[in-house]
mmCIF file of C-alpha atoms in Angstrom:
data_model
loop_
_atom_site.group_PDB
_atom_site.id
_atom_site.type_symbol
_atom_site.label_atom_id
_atom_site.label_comp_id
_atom_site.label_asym_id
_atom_site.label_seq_id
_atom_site.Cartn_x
_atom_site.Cartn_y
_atom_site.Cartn_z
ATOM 1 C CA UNK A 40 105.576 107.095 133.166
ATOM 2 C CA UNK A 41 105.090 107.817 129.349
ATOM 3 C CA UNK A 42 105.730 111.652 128.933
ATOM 4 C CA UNK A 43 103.440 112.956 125.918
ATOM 5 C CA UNK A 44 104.697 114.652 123.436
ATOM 6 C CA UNK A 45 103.501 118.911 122.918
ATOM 7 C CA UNK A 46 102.020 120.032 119.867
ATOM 8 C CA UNK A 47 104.148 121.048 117.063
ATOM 9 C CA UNK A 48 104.012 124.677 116.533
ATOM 10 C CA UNK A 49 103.733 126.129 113.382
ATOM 11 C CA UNK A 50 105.591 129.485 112.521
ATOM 12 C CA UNK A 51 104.893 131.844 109.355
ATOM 13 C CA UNK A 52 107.656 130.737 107.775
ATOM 14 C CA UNK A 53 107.195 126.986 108.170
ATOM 15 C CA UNK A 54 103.366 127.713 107.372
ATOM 16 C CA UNK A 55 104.589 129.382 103.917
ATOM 17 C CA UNK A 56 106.934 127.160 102.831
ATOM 18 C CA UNK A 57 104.476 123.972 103.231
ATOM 19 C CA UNK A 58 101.981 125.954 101.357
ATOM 20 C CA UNK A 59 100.719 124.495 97.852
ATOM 21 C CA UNK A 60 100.862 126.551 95.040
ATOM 22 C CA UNK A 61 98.073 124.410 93.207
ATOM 23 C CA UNK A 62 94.481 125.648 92.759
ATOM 24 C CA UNK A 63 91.961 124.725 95.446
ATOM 25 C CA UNK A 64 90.163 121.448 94.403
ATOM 26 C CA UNK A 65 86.760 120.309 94.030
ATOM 27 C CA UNK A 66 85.243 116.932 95.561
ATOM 28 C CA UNK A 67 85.156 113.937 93.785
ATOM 29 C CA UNK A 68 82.567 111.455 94.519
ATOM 30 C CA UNK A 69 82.958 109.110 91.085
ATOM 31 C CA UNK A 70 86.372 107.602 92.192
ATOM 32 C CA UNK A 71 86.338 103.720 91.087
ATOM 33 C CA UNK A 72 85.049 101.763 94.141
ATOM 34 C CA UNK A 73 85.703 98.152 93.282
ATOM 35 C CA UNK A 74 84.266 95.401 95.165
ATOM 36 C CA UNK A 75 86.517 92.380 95.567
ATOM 37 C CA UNK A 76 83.393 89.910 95.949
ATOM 38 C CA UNK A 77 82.444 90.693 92.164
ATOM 39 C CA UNK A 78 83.127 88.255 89.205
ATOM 40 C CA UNK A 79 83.864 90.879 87.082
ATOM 41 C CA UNK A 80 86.387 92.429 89.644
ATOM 42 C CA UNK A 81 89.290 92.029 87.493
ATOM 43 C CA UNK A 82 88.002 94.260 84.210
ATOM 44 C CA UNK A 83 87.016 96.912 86.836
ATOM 45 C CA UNK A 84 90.422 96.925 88.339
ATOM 46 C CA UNK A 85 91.962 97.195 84.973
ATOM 47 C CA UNK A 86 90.017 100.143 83.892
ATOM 48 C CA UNK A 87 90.413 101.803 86.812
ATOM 49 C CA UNK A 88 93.964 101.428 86.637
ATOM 50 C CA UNK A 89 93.800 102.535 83.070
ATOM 51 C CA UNK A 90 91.954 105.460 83.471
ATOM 52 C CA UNK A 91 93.295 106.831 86.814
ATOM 53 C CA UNK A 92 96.047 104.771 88.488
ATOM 54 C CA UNK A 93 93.824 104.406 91.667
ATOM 55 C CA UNK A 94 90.894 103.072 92.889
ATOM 56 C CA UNK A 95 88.855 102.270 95.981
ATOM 57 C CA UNK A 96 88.317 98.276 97.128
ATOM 58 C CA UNK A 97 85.603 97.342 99.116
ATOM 59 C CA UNK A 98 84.684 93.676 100.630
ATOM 60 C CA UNK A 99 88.772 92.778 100.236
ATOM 61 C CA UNK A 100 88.504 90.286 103.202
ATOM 62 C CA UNK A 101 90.630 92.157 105.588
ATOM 63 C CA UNK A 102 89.159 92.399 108.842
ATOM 64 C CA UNK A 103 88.256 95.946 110.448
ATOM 65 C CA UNK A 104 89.798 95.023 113.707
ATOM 66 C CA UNK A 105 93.172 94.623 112.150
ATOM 67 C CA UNK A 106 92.744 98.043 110.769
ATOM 68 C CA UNK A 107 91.839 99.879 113.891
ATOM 69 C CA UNK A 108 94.141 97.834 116.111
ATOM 70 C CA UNK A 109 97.301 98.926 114.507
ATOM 71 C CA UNK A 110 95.929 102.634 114.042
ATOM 72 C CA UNK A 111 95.455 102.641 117.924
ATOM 73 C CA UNK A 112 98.798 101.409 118.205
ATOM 74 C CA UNK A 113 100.325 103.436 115.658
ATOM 75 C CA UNK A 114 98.578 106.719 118.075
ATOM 76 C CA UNK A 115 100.317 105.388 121.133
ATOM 77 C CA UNK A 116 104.021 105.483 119.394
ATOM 78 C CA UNK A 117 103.332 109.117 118.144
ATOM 79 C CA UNK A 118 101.885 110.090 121.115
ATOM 80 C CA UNK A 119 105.456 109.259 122.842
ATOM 81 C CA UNK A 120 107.702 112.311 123.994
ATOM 82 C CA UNK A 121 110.007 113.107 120.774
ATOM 83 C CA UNK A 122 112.841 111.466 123.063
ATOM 84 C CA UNK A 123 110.910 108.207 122.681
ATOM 85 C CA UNK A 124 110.074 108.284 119.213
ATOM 86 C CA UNK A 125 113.521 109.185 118.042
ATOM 87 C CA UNK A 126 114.812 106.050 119.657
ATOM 88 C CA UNK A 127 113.090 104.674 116.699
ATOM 89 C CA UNK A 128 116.233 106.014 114.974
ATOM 90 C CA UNK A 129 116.536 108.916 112.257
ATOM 91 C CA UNK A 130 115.182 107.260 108.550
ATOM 92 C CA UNK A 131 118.137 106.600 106.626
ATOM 93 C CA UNK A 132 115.502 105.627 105.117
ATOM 94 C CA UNK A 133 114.075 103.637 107.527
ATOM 95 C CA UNK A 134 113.132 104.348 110.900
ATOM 96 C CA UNK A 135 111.298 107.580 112.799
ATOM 97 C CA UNK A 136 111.388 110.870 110.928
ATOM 98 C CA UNK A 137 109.655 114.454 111.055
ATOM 99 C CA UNK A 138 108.800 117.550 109.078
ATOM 100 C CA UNK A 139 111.767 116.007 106.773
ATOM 101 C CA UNK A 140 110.277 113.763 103.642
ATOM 102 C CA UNK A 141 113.741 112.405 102.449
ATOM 103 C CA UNK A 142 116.934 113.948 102.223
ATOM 104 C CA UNK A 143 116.122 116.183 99.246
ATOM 105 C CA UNK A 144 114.438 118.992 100.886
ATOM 106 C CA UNK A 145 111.192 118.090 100.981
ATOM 107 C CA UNK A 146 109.296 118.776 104.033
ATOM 108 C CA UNK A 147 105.400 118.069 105.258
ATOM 109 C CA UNK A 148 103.043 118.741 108.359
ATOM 110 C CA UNK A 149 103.618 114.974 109.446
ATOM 111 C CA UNK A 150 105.332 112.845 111.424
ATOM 112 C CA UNK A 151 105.988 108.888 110.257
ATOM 113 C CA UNK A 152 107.904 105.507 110.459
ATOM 114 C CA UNK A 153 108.914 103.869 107.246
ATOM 115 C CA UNK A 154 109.976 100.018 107.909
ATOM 116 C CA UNK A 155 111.261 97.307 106.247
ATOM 117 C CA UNK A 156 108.181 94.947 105.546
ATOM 118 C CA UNK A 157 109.727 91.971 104.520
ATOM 119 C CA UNK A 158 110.254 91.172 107.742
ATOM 120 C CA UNK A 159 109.156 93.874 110.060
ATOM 121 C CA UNK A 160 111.940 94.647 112.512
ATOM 122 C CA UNK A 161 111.579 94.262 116.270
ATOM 123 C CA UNK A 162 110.103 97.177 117.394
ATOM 124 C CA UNK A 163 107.269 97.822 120.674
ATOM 125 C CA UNK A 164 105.745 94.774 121.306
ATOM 126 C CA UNK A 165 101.775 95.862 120.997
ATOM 127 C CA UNK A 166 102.893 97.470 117.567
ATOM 128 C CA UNK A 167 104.950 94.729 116.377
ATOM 129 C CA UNK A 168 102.184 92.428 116.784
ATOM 130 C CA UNK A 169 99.385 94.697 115.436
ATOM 131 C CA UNK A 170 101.754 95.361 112.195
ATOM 132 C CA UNK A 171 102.453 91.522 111.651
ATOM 133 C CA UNK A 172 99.222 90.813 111.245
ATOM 134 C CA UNK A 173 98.008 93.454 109.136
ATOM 135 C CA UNK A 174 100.991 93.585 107.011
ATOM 136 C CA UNK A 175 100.536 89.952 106.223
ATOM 137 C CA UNK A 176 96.583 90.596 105.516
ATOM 138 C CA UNK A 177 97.848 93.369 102.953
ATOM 139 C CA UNK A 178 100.382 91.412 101.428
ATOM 140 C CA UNK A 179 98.106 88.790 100.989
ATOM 141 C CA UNK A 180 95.816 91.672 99.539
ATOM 142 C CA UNK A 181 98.423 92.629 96.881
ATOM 143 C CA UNK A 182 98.752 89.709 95.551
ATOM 144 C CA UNK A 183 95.318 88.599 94.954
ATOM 145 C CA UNK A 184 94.537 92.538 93.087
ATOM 146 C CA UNK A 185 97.911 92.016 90.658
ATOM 147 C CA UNK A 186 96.868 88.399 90.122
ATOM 148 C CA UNK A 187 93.264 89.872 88.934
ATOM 149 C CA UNK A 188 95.153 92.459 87.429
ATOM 150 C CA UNK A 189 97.142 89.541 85.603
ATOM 151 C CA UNK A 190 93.881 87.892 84.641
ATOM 152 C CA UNK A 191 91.769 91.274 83.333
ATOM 153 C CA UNK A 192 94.732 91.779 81.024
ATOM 154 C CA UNK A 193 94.445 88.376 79.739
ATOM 155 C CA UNK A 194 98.076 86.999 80.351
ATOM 156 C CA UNK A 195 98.995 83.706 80.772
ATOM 157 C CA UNK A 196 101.055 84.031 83.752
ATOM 158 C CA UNK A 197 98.517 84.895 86.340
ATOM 159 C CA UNK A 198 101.480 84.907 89.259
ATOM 160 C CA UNK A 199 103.554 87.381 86.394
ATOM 161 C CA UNK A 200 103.242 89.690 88.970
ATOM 162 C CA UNK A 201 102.537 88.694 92.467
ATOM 163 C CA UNK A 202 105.536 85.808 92.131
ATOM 164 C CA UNK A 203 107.638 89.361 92.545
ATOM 165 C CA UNK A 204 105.447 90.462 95.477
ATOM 166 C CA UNK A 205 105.998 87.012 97.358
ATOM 167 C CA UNK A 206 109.320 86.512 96.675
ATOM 168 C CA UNK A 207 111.810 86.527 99.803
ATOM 169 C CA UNK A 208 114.010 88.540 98.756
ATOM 170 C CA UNK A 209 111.293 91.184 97.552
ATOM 171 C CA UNK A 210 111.746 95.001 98.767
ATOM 172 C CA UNK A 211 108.337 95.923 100.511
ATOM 173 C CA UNK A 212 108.001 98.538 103.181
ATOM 174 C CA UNK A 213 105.410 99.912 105.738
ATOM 175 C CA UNK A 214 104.733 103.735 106.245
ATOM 176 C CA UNK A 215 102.684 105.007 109.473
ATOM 177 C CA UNK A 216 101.580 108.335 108.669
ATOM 178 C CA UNK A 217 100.703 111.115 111.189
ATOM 179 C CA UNK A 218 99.298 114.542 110.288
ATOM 180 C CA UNK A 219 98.586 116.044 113.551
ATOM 181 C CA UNK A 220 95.462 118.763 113.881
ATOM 182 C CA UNK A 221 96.812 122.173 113.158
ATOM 183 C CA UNK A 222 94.897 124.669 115.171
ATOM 184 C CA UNK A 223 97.479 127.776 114.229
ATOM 185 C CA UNK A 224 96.173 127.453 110.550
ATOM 186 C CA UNK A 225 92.689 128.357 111.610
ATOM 187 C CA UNK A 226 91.335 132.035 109.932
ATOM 188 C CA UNK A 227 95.181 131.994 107.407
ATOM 189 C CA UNK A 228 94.414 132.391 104.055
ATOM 190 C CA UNK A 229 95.146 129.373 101.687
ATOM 191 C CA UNK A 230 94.237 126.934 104.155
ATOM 192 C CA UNK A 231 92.978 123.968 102.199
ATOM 193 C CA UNK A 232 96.347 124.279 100.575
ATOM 194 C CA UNK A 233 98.553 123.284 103.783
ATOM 195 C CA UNK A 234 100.866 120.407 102.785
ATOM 196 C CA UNK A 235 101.000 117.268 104.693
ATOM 197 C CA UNK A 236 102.845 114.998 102.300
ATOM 198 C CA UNK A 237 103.775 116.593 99.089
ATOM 199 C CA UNK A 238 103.041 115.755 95.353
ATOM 200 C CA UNK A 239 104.323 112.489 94.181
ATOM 201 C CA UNK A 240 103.883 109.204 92.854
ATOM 202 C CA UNK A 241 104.967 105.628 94.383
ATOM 203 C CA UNK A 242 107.782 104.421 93.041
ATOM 204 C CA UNK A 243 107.272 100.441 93.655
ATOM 205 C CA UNK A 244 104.903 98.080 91.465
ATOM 206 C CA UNK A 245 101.531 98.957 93.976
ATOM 207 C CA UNK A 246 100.804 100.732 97.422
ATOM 208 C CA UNK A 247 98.015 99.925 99.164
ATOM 209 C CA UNK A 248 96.256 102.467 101.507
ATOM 210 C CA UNK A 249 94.148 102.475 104.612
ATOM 211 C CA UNK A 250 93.552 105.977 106.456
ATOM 212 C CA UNK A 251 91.102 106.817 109.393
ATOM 213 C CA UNK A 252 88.130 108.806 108.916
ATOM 214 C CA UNK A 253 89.926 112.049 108.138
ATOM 215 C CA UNK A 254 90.319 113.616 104.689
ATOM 216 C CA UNK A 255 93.241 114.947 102.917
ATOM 217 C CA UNK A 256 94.300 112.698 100.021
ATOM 218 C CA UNK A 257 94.062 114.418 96.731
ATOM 219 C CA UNK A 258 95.078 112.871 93.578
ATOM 220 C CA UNK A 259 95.758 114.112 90.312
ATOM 221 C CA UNK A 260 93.697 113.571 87.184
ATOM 222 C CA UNK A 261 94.734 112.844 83.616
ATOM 223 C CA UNK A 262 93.493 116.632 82.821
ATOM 224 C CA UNK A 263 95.822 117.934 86.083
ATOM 225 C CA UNK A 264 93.121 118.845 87.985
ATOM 226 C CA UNK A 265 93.574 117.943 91.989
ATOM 227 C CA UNK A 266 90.381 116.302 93.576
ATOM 228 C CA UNK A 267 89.942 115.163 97.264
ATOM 229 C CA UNK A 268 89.427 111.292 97.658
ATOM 230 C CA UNK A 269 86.523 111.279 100.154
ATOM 231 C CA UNK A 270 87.664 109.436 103.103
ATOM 232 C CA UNK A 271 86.384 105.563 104.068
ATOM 233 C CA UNK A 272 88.194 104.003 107.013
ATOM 234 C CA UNK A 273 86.710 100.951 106.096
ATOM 235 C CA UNK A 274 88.155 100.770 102.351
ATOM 236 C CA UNK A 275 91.335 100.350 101.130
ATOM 237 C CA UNK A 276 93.074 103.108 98.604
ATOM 238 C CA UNK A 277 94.787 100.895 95.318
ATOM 239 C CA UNK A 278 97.951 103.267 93.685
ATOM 240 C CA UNK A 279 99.655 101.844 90.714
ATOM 241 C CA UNK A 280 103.266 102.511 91.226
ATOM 242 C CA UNK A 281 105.525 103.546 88.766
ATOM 243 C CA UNK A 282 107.304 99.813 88.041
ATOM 244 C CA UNK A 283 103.670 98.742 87.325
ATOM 245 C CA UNK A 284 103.649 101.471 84.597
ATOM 246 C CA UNK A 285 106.693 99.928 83.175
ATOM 247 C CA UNK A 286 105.249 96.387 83.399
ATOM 248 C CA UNK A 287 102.573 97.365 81.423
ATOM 249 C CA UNK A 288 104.191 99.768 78.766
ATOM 250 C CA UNK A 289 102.598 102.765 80.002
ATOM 251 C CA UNK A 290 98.839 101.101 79.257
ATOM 252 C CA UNK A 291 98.904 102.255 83.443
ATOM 253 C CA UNK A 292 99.827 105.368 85.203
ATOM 254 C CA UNK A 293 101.353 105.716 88.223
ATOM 255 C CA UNK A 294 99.002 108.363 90.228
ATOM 256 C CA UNK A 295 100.390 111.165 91.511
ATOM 257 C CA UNK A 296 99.247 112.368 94.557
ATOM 258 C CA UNK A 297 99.401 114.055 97.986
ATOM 259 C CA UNK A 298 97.860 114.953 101.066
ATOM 260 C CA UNK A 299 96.855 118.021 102.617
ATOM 261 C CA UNK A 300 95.993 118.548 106.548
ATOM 262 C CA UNK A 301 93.276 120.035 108.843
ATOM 263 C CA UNK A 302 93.557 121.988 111.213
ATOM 264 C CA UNK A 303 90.897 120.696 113.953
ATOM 265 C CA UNK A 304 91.110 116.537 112.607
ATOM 266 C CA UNK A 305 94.574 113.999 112.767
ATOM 267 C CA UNK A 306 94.609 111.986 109.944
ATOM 268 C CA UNK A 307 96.521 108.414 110.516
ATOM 269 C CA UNK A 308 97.538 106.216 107.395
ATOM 270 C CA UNK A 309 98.548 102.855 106.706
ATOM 271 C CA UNK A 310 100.728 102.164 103.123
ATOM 272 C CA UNK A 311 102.069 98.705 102.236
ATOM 273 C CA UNK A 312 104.264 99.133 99.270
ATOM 274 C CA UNK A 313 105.168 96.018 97.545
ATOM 275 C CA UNK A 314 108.517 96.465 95.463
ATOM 276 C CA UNK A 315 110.091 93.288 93.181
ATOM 277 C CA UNK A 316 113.431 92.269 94.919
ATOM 278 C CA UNK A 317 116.211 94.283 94.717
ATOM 279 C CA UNK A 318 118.266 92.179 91.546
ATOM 280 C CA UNK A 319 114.706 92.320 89.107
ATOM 281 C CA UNK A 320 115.493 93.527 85.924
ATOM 282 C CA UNK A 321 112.281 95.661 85.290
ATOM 283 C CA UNK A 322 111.181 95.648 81.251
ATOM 284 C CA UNK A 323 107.477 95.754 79.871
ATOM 285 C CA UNK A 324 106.044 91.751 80.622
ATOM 286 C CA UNK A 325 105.685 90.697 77.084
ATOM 287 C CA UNK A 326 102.121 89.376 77.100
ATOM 288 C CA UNK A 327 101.172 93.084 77.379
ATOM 289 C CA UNK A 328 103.090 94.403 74.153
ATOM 290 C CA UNK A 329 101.098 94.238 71.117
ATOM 291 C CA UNK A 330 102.531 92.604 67.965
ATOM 292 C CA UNK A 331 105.651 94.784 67.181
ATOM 293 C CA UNK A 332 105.439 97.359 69.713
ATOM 294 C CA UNK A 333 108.436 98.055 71.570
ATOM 295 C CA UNK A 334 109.068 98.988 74.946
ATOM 296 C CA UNK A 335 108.883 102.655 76.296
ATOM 297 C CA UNK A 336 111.283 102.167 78.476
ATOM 298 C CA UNK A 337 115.318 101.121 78.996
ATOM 299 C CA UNK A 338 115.974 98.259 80.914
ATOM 300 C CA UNK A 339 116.872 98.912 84.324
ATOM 301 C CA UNK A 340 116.860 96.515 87.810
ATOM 302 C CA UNK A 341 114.416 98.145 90.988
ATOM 303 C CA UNK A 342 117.841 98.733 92.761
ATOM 304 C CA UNK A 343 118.803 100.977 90.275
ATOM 305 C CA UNK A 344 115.551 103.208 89.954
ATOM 306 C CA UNK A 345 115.402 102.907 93.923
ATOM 307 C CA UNK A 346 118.273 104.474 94.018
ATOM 308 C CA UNK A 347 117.459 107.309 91.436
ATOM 309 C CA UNK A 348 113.932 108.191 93.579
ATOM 310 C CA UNK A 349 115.777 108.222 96.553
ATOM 311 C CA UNK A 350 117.984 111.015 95.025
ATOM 312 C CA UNK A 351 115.114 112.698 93.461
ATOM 313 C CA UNK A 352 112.529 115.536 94.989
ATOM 314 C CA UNK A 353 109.099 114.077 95.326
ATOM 315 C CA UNK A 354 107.712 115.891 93.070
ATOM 316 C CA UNK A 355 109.925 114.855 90.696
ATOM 317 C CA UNK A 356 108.862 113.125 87.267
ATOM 318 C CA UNK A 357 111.763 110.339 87.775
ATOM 319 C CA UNK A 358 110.561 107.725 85.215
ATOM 320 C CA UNK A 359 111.750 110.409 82.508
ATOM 321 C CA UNK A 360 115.195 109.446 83.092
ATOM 322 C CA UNK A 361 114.532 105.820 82.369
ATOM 323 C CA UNK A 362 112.393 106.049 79.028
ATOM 324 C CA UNK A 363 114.114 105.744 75.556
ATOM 325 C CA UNK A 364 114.129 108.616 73.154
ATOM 326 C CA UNK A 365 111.375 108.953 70.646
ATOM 327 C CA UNK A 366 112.969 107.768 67.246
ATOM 328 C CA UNK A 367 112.688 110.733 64.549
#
């Protein structure tokens, strides 16, 4: 018999030290939705990537079942007694963690699994199977948005990118997320401000995102200002990563963002981050530098700015470290 697991409880302390400190933000409806079907998909993509480092894809070709399959699967593991689920083993990284976002300090109202994507280790059965197949759709997915991406920015090399996505040695991973309803928040004051996941930006080249019908991302504009992403469990979420910033000089911005919980609604995600393998030497590609401009950035391989992020806090700004001083 499968014991399930009781509802976290939430003390004042815990409540105040998950609190954001940020203003309260405003809806935002005008987030790039780009449909995959379109001819022109690959200008759109690069504009939105310009001009926010996210965006919304519609009609990508991955089918709904997959989606929902592994979400009902991924509600069965967290709905396991905490015995069960930490047989999943502690994430060092990977594995079954909760509360605890890294070994840094940072902490969320969530529970998650982080795995190794490339391949996905044995795990249950049901979930094994449902993850396969959608991490292979999403894969799949990646490479076809950087290969537009390759094409809107007019480069030669339209596998520049995705050649680092689909190599077998390359360092992609799989998050579950759980945000479970939190009932003790109801009548507290700062509310909408309750932090599920904190502020931060993806470290690898892309992440790809698919959530249930429950809101809570937020990401942050070029002006700073924090606006909700209105939920579509149908749509995939597009975040350029902060290698892809490097890849293209800084032209892109890794988004940051976050997620915030409510208390009557669980919100599930579903991120697929592809990384370049471990040995890439990461450096601007040089169909995107302009006669005579330089690069931004030091040269530096993934396994080295890995392990910098995994050091860092996730709020951290950790691409500082890696760009060259201004000349005076």
């Amino acid at each position: 018999m499968v014991v399930l697991s009781q509802p976290p409880t939430l003390d004042f302390n815990q409540y105040s030290l998950l609190r954001s400190t940020c203003k309260p933000t405003a809806s935002f409806a005008d987030i790039p939705e780009i449909d995959l079907s379109d001819p022109n998909a690959k200008f759109h993509i690069v504009k939105a990537c310009e001009e926010f480092g996210f965006f919304k894809l519609v009609n990508h070709g991955v089918p709904v079942e997959l989606m929902t399959k592994l979400e009902d699967e991924s509600l069965c593991f967290f709905k396991l007694s905490k015995s069960e689920k930490d047989k999943a083993r502690t994430p060092h990284p990977l594995g079954y963690g909760s509360k605890n976002i890294g070994s840094n300090g940072d902490k969320g109202w969530i529970e998650y699994l982080l795995l190794n994507a490339n391949p996905l280790p044995i795990f249950s059965h049901d979930f094994l199977c449902a993850a396969t197949e959608y991490v292979t759709a999403v894969k799949k997915l990646s490479c076809e948005v950087v290969e537009l991406i390759a094409e809107g920015l007019k480069m030669e090399r339209r596998n520049a990118i995705s050649k680092l996505l689909k190599d077998e040695k390359a360092d992609c991973c799989f998050r579950v997320n759980h945000y479970p309803p939190c009932p003790e928040m109801q009548g507290l004051s700062g509310l909408n401000n309750m932090i599920g996941f904190g502020e931060h930006t993806d470290p690898q080249i892309l992440s790809i995102l698919r959530s249930n019908n429950s809101t809570g991302l937020q990401i942050c504009l070029r002006d700073g200002a924090w606006v909700s992403v209105p939920a579509d469990a149908a749509a995939f979420f597009v975040n350029v990563g902060d290698v892809l910033q490097v890849m293209t000089n800084g032209r892109f911005k890794s988004v940051k963002h976050k997620v915030v919980v409510d208390p009557n609604r669980e919100r599930v995600s579903m991120i697929y981050f592809g990384g370049p393998p471990l040995s890439e030497k990461i450096t601007p590609l040089p169909e995107v530098l302009k006669d005579g401009e330089e690069s931004l950035y030091k040269e530096f391989t993934w396994w080295e700015y890995k392990t910098a992020a995994y050091k860092s806090k996730l709020a951290d700004y950790r691409l500082g470290a890696f760009e060259k001083s201004p000349i005076c």
